[in-house]
Coordinates of C-alpha atoms in Angstrom, one line a residue:
X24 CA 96.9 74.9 38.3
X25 CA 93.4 74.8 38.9
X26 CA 91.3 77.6 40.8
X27 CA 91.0 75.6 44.0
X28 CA 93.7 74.6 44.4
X29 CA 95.2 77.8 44.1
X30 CA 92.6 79.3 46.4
X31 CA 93.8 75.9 48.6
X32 CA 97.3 77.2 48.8
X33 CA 96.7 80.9 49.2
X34 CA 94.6 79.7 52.3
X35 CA 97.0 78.0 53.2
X36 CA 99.2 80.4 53.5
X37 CA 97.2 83.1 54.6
X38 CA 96.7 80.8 57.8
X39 CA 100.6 80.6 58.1
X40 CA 100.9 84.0 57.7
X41 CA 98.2 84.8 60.2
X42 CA 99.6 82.2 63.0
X43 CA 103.4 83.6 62.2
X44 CA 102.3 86.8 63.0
X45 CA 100.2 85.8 66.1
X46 CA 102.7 83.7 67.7
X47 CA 105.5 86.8 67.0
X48 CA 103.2 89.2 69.0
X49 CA 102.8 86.9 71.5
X50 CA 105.9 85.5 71.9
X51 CA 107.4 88.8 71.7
X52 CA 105.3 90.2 74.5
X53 CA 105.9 87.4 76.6
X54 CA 110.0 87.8 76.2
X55 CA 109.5 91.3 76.7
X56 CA 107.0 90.7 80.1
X57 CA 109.4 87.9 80.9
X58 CA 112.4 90.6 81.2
X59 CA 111.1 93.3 82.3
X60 CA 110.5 91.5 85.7
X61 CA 114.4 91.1 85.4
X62 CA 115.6 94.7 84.6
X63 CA 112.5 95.8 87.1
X64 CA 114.9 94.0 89.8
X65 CA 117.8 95.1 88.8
X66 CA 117.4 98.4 88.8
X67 CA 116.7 98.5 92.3
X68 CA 120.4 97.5 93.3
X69 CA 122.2 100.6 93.5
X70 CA 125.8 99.7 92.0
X71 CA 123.9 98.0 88.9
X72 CA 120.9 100.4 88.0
X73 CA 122.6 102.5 85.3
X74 CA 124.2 99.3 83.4
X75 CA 121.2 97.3 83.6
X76 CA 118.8 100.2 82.3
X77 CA 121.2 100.1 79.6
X78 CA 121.2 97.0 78.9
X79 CA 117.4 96.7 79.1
X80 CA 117.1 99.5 76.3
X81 CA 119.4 97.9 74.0
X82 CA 118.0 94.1 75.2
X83 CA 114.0 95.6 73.6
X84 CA 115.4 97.3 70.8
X85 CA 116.6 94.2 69.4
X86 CA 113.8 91.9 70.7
X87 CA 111.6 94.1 68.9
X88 CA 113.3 94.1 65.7
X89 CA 113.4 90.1 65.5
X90 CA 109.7 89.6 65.7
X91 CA 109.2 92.8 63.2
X92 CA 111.4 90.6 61.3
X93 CA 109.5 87.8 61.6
X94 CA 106.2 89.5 61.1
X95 CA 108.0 91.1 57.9
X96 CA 109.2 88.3 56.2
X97 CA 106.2 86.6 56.9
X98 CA 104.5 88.9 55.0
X99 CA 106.9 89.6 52.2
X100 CA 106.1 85.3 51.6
X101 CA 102.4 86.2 51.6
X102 CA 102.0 88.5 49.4
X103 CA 104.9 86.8 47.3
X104 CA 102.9 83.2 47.0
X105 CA 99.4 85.8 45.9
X106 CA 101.5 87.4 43.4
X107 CA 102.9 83.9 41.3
X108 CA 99.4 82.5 42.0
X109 CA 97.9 85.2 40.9
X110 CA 100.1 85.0 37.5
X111 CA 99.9 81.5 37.2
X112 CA 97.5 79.9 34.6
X113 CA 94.7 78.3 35.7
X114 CA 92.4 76.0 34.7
X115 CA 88.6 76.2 35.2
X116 CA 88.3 72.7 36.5
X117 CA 86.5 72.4 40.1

């Protein structure tokens, strides 16, 4: 492969990587914004504030383990395309 086109593709990728991420942080902040108004209501009713507390708990904990997810694997792909590009062979062509 040549140089610049493996710089090419590891740009590439770190652009990917970088919009995966910022779109997971957002995203996820928004869901979490987005329910919180929800649970925020809820738990004002009396005969539902216990359930829904609950519920809100567990609801975060796995909203916030999808978009670590996300962010993860993202990475993982990152640093897995630098690592074959970096072991690939490359020619000196421009």
């Amino acid at each position: 492969m040549e140089r610049q086109t493996a710089r090419q593709v590891q740009g590439a990728v770190d652009l990917l990587h970088d919009a995966t991420t910022t779109a997971a942080n957002t995203i996820g902040a928004i869901q979490v914004e987005t329910a919180d108004l929800t649970y925020t209501i809820l738990k004002q009713i009396p005969v539902v504030t216990g359930p829904a507390a609950a519920i809100e708990r567990f609801h975060l904990s796995i909203t916030r383990g999808v978009y670590v997810s996300v962010r993860g694997v993202s990475t993982v792909v990152a640093l897995a395309t630098a690592f074959v590009l970096a072991r690939l062979p490359q020619s000196e062509q421009e």
